[in-house]
């Protein structure tokens, strides 16, 4: 699949400001990949994306290299750069990483009250999307919830790690055939975690999160395996 469009990247040009760098271009593209503008298997056009963002070919190629290192892109000789298609084993590995990091963040929160405003906004975003039957929006809100959860650690390094991990996970979400079945059960569970943290019940929130991630790992891996085995059905 060749994506000749730019996914609205022209609007993102202002984010580059006067200090356009490959890292900032990579951050924009990482977000766009995570939000599904560039789906798994899509070929990224240097000419279209470079023109939309107003950056040089060398800068864009460096951004592609950074995202390849993060396992979001792959370079195929004589064919170009493509959004990566995950293997089923990648999904399991992503969830192992998430469990280690996210549960550790909750465990290390210290004393309440906790700054849960970002989590609350993400929960509300997901519930609003569900009422509109927008299951891609629910998926996006869920990613926002977990990014806000990790942000409670106040660590730029942890935030950076999880941006890449969650963007990589989103590659799996994009190919499953029933996003409602995949994401709807976690609307309630996100709110339960939020409520536990609002009540200052850190240990309870960690237990809820651990079960959540274990269940999600099983469901997502199974749904992704089905989609990979039957790509025609997944596309329908």
mmCIF file of N, CA and C in Angstrom, residues 48-140:
data_model
loop_
_atom_site.group_PDB
_atom_site.id
_atom_site.type_symbol
_atom_site.label_atom_id
_atom_site.label_comp_id
_atom_site.label_asym_id
_atom_site.label_seq_id
_atom_site.Cartn_x
_atom_site.Cartn_y
_atom_site.Cartn_z
ATOM 1 N N UNK A 48 6.240 13.669 -0.606
ATOM 2 C CA UNK A 48 4.991 14.198 -0.054
ATOM 3 C C UNK A 48 5.162 14.671 1.386
ATOM 4 N N UNK A 49 5.808 13.848 2.210
ATOM 5 C CA UNK A 49 5.941 14.190 3.626
ATOM 6 C C UNK A 49 6.924 15.338 3.806
ATOM 7 N N UNK A 50 8.053 15.290 3.087
ATOM 8 C CA UNK A 50 9.018 16.383 3.179
ATOM 9 C C UNK A 50 8.415 17.703 2.748
ATOM 10 N N UNK A 51 7.601 17.660 1.674
ATOM 11 C CA UNK A 51 6.954 18.880 1.214
ATOM 12 C C UNK A 51 5.927 19.399 2.196
ATOM 13 N N UNK A 52 5.159 18.492 2.802
ATOM 14 C CA UNK A 52 4.130 18.900 3.757
ATOM 15 C C UNK A 52 4.728 19.554 4.985
ATOM 16 N N UNK A 53 5.852 19.015 5.451
ATOM 17 C CA UNK A 53 6.487 19.543 6.653
ATOM 18 C C UNK A 53 7.509 20.632 6.363
ATOM 19 N N UNK A 54 7.878 20.761 5.101
ATOM 20 C CA UNK A 54 8.855 21.791 4.743
ATOM 21 C C UNK A 54 10.244 21.494 5.259
ATOM 22 N N UNK A 55 10.646 20.219 5.206
ATOM 23 C CA UNK A 55 11.978 19.841 5.680
ATOM 24 C C UNK A 55 12.767 19.216 4.542
ATOM 25 N N UNK A 56 14.070 19.212 4.703
ATOM 26 C CA UNK A 56 14.941 18.669 3.665
ATOM 27 C C UNK A 56 14.850 17.149 3.628
ATOM 28 N N UNK A 57 15.286 16.592 2.508
ATOM 29 C CA UNK A 57 15.285 15.135 2.366
ATOM 30 C C UNK A 57 16.205 14.493 3.397
ATOM 31 N N UNK A 58 17.347 15.135 3.674
ATOM 32 C CA UNK A 58 18.283 14.563 4.653
ATOM 33 C C UNK A 58 17.669 14.530 6.050
ATOM 34 N N UNK A 59 16.969 15.617 6.412
ATOM 35 C CA UNK A 59 16.314 15.646 7.724
ATOM 36 C C UNK A 59 15.259 14.559 7.815
ATOM 37 N N UNK A 60 14.467 14.415 6.749
ATOM 38 C CA UNK A 60 13.407 13.409 6.763
ATOM 39 C C UNK A 60 13.995 12.004 6.833
ATOM 40 N N UNK A 61 15.070 11.765 6.099
ATOM 41 C CA UNK A 61 15.686 10.440 6.133
ATOM 42 C C UNK A 61 16.232 10.122 7.517
ATOM 43 N N UNK A 62 16.767 11.136 8.203
ATOM 44 C CA UNK A 62 17.232 10.902 9.572
ATOM 45 C C UNK A 62 16.058 10.576 10.492
ATOM 46 N N UNK A 63 14.923 11.265 10.295
ATOM 47 C CA UNK A 63 13.731 10.948 11.083
ATOM 48 C C UNK A 63 13.266 9.523 10.808
ATOM 49 N N UNK A 64 13.281 9.120 9.548
ATOM 50 C CA UNK A 64 12.931 7.742 9.205
ATOM 51 C C UNK A 64 13.874 6.760 9.900
ATOM 52 N N UNK A 65 15.159 7.116 9.944
ATOM 53 C CA UNK A 65 16.132 6.224 10.584
ATOM 54 C C UNK A 65 15.824 6.067 12.069
ATOM 55 N N UNK A 66 15.470 7.180 12.727
ATOM 56 C CA UNK A 66 15.138 7.115 14.151
ATOM 57 C C UNK A 66 13.916 6.231 14.398
ATOM 58 N N UNK A 67 12.909 6.357 13.551
ATOM 59 C CA UNK A 67 11.692 5.559 13.729
ATOM 60 C C UNK A 67 11.908 4.106 13.339
ATOM 61 N N UNK A 68 12.854 3.860 12.446
ATOM 62 C CA UNK A 68 13.226 2.475 12.141
ATOM 63 C C UNK A 68 13.894 1.843 13.359
ATOM 64 N N UNK A 69 14.733 2.616 14.032
ATOM 65 C CA UNK A 69 15.384 2.135 15.253
ATOM 66 C C UNK A 69 14.339 1.832 16.335
ATOM 67 N N UNK A 70 13.233 2.577 16.345
ATOM 68 C CA UNK A 70 12.161 2.343 17.317
ATOM 69 C C UNK A 70 11.214 1.226 16.878
ATOM 70 N N UNK A 71 11.477 0.630 15.737
ATOM 71 C CA UNK A 71 10.693 -0.498 15.203
ATOM 72 C C UNK A 71 9.309 -0.081 14.703
ATOM 73 N N UNK A 72 9.144 1.208 14.401
ATOM 74 C CA UNK A 72 7.889 1.656 13.817
ATOM 75 C C UNK A 72 7.928 1.617 12.291
ATOM 76 N N UNK A 73 9.108 1.745 11.718
ATOM 77 C CA UNK A 73 9.277 1.726 10.269
ATOM 78 C C UNK A 73 10.273 0.646 9.886
ATOM 79 N N UNK A 74 10.191 0.222 8.628
ATOM 80 C CA UNK A 74 11.201 -0.675 8.062
ATOM 81 C C UNK A 74 11.626 -0.113 6.716
ATOM 82 N N UNK A 75 12.907 -0.273 6.414
ATOM 83 C CA UNK A 75 13.425 0.148 5.119
ATOM 84 C C UNK A 75 13.636 -1.085 4.252
ATOM 85 N N UNK A 76 13.030 -1.082 3.088
ATOM 86 C CA UNK A 76 13.170 -2.192 2.158
ATOM 87 C C UNK A 76 13.986 -1.729 0.959
ATOM 88 N N UNK A 77 15.083 -2.408 0.714
ATOM 89 C CA UNK A 77 16.021 -2.016 -0.341
ATOM 90 C C UNK A 77 15.300 -1.906 -1.676
ATOM 91 N N UNK A 78 15.526 -0.779 -2.337
ATOM 92 C CA UNK A 78 14.964 -0.495 -3.666
ATOM 93 C C UNK A 78 13.440 -0.348 -3.679
ATOM 94 N N UNK A 79 12.821 -0.336 -2.499
ATOM 95 C CA UNK A 79 11.363 -0.159 -2.446
ATOM 96 C C UNK A 79 10.961 1.060 -1.630
ATOM 97 N N UNK A 80 11.714 1.375 -0.590
ATOM 98 C CA UNK A 80 11.392 2.545 0.208
ATOM 99 C C UNK A 80 11.197 2.227 1.671
ATOM 100 N N UNK A 81 10.526 3.136 2.360
ATOM 101 C CA UNK A 81 10.295 3.035 3.806
ATOM 102 C C UNK A 81 8.810 2.771 4.046
ATOM 103 N N UNK A 82 8.533 1.797 4.907
ATOM 104 C CA UNK A 82 7.163 1.366 5.161
ATOM 105 C C UNK A 82 6.885 1.347 6.662
ATOM 106 N N UNK A 83 5.634 1.581 7.028
ATOM 107 C CA UNK A 83 5.209 1.371 8.410
ATOM 108 C C UNK A 83 5.252 -0.130 8.688
ATOM 109 N N UNK A 84 5.840 -0.473 9.812
ATOM 110 C CA UNK A 84 6.096 -1.871 10.117
ATOM 111 C C UNK A 84 4.809 -2.652 10.383
ATOM 112 N N UNK A 85 4.807 -3.896 9.961
ATOM 113 C CA UNK A 85 3.751 -4.846 10.297
ATOM 114 C C UNK A 85 4.296 -5.759 11.388
ATOM 115 N N UNK A 86 3.661 -5.768 12.555
ATOM 116 C CA UNK A 86 4.165 -6.536 13.688
ATOM 117 C C UNK A 86 4.002 -8.038 13.481
ATOM 118 N N UNK A 87 4.867 -8.791 14.122
ATOM 119 C CA UNK A 87 4.657 -10.231 14.303
ATOM 120 C C UNK A 87 3.853 -10.441 15.583
ATOM 121 N N UNK A 88 3.187 -11.588 15.693
ATOM 122 C CA UNK A 88 2.388 -11.869 16.887
ATOM 123 C C UNK A 88 3.264 -11.826 18.140
ATOM 124 N N UNK A 89 4.483 -12.323 18.048
ATOM 125 C CA UNK A 89 5.379 -12.302 19.196
ATOM 126 C C UNK A 89 5.720 -10.898 19.658
ATOM 127 N N UNK A 90 5.683 -9.934 18.736
ATOM 128 C CA UNK A 90 5.930 -8.540 19.121
ATOM 129 C C UNK A 90 4.866 -8.043 20.087
ATOM 130 N N UNK A 91 3.617 -8.460 19.874
ATOM 131 C CA UNK A 91 2.524 -8.016 20.742
ATOM 132 C C UNK A 91 2.753 -8.489 22.174
ATOM 133 N N UNK A 92 3.140 -9.748 22.337
ATOM 134 C CA UNK A 92 3.441 -10.265 23.679
ATOM 135 C C UNK A 92 4.571 -9.474 24.330
ATOM 136 N N UNK A 93 5.606 -9.174 23.565
ATOM 137 C CA UNK A 93 6.759 -8.459 24.105
ATOM 138 C C UNK A 93 6.372 -7.037 24.512
ATOM 139 N N UNK A 94 5.538 -6.385 23.712
ATOM 140 C CA UNK A 94 5.073 -5.042 24.047
ATOM 141 C C UNK A 94 4.328 -5.058 25.379
ATOM 142 N N UNK A 95 3.478 -6.050 25.582
ATOM 143 C CA UNK A 95 2.714 -6.110 26.832
ATOM 144 C C UNK A 95 3.602 -6.431 28.032
ATOM 145 N N UNK A 96 4.618 -7.248 27.832
ATOM 146 C CA UNK A 96 5.558 -7.486 28.946
ATOM 147 C C UNK A 96 6.219 -6.174 29.361
ATOM 148 N N UNK A 97 6.607 -5.381 28.369
ATOM 149 C CA UNK A 97 7.235 -4.096 28.664
ATOM 150 C C UNK A 97 6.251 -3.162 29.356
ATOM 151 N N UNK A 98 5.031 -3.111 28.853
ATOM 152 C CA UNK A 98 4.028 -2.247 29.466
ATOM 153 C C UNK A 98 3.783 -2.620 30.924
ATOM 154 N N UNK A 99 3.673 -3.909 31.210
ATOM 155 C CA UNK A 99 3.378 -4.337 32.582
ATOM 156 C C UNK A 99 4.503 -3.933 33.524
ATOM 157 N N UNK A 100 5.729 -4.131 33.078
ATOM 158 C CA UNK A 100 6.877 -3.749 33.891
ATOM 159 C C UNK A 100 6.866 -2.259 34.193
ATOM 160 N N UNK A 101 6.647 -1.449 33.166
ATOM 161 C CA UNK A 101 6.760 -0.001 33.326
ATOM 162 C C UNK A 101 5.529 0.581 34.010
ATOM 163 N N UNK A 102 4.336 0.274 33.519
ATOM 164 C CA UNK A 102 3.140 0.931 34.032
ATOM 165 C C UNK A 102 2.861 0.560 35.487
ATOM 166 N N UNK A 103 3.008 -0.715 35.817
ATOM 167 C CA UNK A 103 2.770 -1.118 37.209
ATOM 168 C C UNK A 103 3.815 -0.499 38.141
ATOM 169 N N UNK A 104 5.049 -0.387 37.659
ATOM 170 C CA UNK A 104 6.096 0.244 38.477
ATOM 171 C C UNK A 104 5.790 1.718 38.716
ATOM 172 N N UNK A 105 5.241 2.386 37.708
ATOM 173 C CA UNK A 105 4.875 3.794 37.876
ATOM 174 C C UNK A 105 3.825 3.940 38.973
ATOM 175 N N UNK A 106 2.776 3.135 38.932
ATOM 176 C CA UNK A 106 1.720 3.225 39.941
ATOM 177 C C UNK A 106 2.265 2.875 41.326
ATOM 178 N N UNK A 107 3.103 1.839 41.374
ATOM 179 C CA UNK A 107 3.663 1.406 42.659
ATOM 180 C C UNK A 107 4.514 2.497 43.289
ATOM 181 N N UNK A 108 5.150 3.303 42.456
ATOM 182 C CA UNK A 108 6.087 4.310 42.962
ATOM 183 C C UNK A 108 5.504 5.705 43.095
ATOM 184 N N UNK A 109 4.193 5.827 43.118
ATOM 185 C CA UNK A 109 3.577 7.154 43.099
ATOM 186 C C UNK A 109 3.785 7.959 44.371
ATOM 187 N N UNK A 110 4.080 7.336 45.467
ATOM 188 C CA UNK A 110 4.217 8.086 46.708
ATOM 189 C C UNK A 110 2.873 8.273 47.378
ATOM 190 N N UNK A 111 2.723 9.373 48.072
ATOM 191 C CA UNK A 111 1.512 9.605 48.867
ATOM 192 C C UNK A 111 0.474 10.403 48.084
ATOM 193 N N UNK A 112 -0.816 10.059 48.265
ATOM 194 C CA UNK A 112 -1.873 10.838 47.620
ATOM 195 C C UNK A 112 -1.974 12.233 48.263
ATOM 196 N N UNK A 113 -2.686 13.141 47.573
ATOM 197 C CA UNK A 113 -3.467 12.955 46.341
ATOM 198 C C UNK A 113 -2.574 12.892 45.107
ATOM 199 N N UNK A 114 -3.054 12.215 44.085
ATOM 200 C CA UNK A 114 -2.328 12.072 42.836
ATOM 201 C C UNK A 114 -2.931 13.011 41.779
ATOM 202 N N UNK A 115 -2.083 13.471 40.893
ATOM 203 C CA UNK A 115 -2.520 14.422 39.858
ATOM 204 C C UNK A 115 -3.160 13.665 38.703
ATOM 205 N N UNK A 116 -4.460 13.387 38.823
ATOM 206 C CA UNK A 116 -5.139 12.506 37.877
ATOM 207 C C UNK A 116 -5.961 13.266 36.834
ATOM 208 N N UNK A 117 -5.752 14.573 36.702
ATOM 209 C CA UNK A 117 -6.555 15.349 35.764
ATOM 210 C C UNK A 117 -6.403 14.838 34.326
ATOM 211 N N UNK A 118 -5.178 14.514 33.934
ATOM 212 C CA UNK A 118 -4.957 14.003 32.583
ATOM 213 C C UNK A 118 -5.631 12.656 32.367
ATOM 214 N N UNK A 119 -5.593 11.794 33.394
ATOM 215 C CA UNK A 119 -6.283 10.514 33.301
ATOM 216 C C UNK A 119 -7.791 10.715 33.169
ATOM 217 N N UNK A 120 -8.325 11.635 33.938
ATOM 218 C CA UNK A 120 -9.765 11.893 33.886
ATOM 219 C C UNK A 120 -10.180 12.396 32.506
ATOM 220 N N UNK A 121 -9.359 13.257 31.924
ATOM 221 C CA UNK A 121 -9.669 13.771 30.585
ATOM 222 C C UNK A 121 -9.656 12.651 29.554
ATOM 223 N N UNK A 122 -8.715 11.721 29.691
ATOM 224 C CA UNK A 122 -8.639 10.602 28.749
ATOM 225 C C UNK A 122 -9.827 9.662 28.899
ATOM 226 N N UNK A 123 -10.259 9.423 30.142
ATOM 227 C CA UNK A 123 -11.440 8.592 30.374
ATOM 228 C C UNK A 123 -12.670 9.235 29.744
ATOM 229 N N UNK A 124 -12.833 10.534 29.958
ATOM 230 C CA UNK A 124 -13.977 11.249 29.379
ATOM 231 C C UNK A 124 -13.918 11.222 27.851
ATOM 232 N N UNK A 125 -12.721 11.365 27.308
ATOM 233 C CA UNK A 125 -12.539 11.307 25.850
ATOM 234 C C UNK A 125 -13.003 9.959 25.296
ATOM 235 N N UNK A 126 -12.630 8.875 25.972
ATOM 236 C CA UNK A 126 -13.019 7.548 25.520
ATOM 237 C C UNK A 126 -14.514 7.331 25.618
ATOM 238 N N UNK A 127 -15.116 7.774 26.702
ATOM 239 C CA UNK A 127 -16.558 7.595 26.873
ATOM 240 C C UNK A 127 -17.350 8.409 25.855
ATOM 241 N N UNK A 128 -16.859 9.605 25.536
ATOM 242 C CA UNK A 128 -17.509 10.430 24.514
ATOM 243 C C UNK A 128 -17.416 9.763 23.150
ATOM 244 N N UNK A 129 -16.243 9.222 22.827
ATOM 245 C CA UNK A 129 -16.067 8.536 21.547
ATOM 246 C C UNK A 129 -16.964 7.303 21.454
ATOM 247 N N UNK A 130 -17.103 6.578 22.553
ATOM 248 C CA UNK A 130 -17.960 5.384 22.553
ATOM 249 C C UNK A 130 -19.414 5.759 22.292
ATOM 250 N N UNK A 131 -19.880 6.841 22.892
ATOM 251 C CA UNK A 131 -21.268 7.272 22.666
ATOM 252 C C UNK A 131 -21.506 7.643 21.207
ATOM 253 N N UNK A 132 -20.438 8.098 20.531
ATOM 254 C CA UNK A 132 -20.534 8.443 19.110
ATOM 255 C C UNK A 132 -20.254 7.244 18.209
ATOM 256 N N UNK A 133 -20.073 6.078 18.809
ATOM 257 C CA UNK A 133 -19.754 4.856 18.055
ATOM 258 C C UNK A 133 -18.455 5.013 17.274
ATOM 259 N N UNK A 134 -17.526 5.768 17.848
ATOM 260 C CA UNK A 134 -16.221 6.022 17.223
ATOM 261 C C UNK A 134 -15.183 5.165 17.939
ATOM 262 N N UNK A 135 -14.989 3.945 17.464
ATOM 263 C CA UNK A 135 -14.129 3.010 18.181
ATOM 264 C C UNK A 135 -12.660 3.254 17.912
ATOM 265 N N UNK A 136 -12.343 3.897 16.787
ATOM 266 C CA UNK A 136 -10.971 4.360 16.589
ATOM 267 C C UNK A 136 -10.662 5.456 17.598
ATOM 268 N N UNK A 137 -11.638 6.337 17.838
ATOM 269 C CA UNK A 137 -11.461 7.371 18.854
ATOM 270 C C UNK A 137 -11.314 6.790 20.247
ATOM 271 N N UNK A 138 -12.044 5.708 20.535
ATOM 272 C CA UNK A 138 -11.887 5.029 21.821
ATOM 273 C C UNK A 138 -10.464 4.486 21.959
ATOM 274 N N UNK A 139 -9.957 3.893 20.895
ATOM 275 C CA UNK A 139 -8.591 3.376 20.912
ATOM 276 C C UNK A 139 -7.582 4.488 21.178
ATOM 277 N N UNK A 140 -7.780 5.629 20.508
ATOM 278 C CA UNK A 140 -6.886 6.765 20.721
ATOM 279 C C UNK A 140 -6.960 7.257 22.156
#
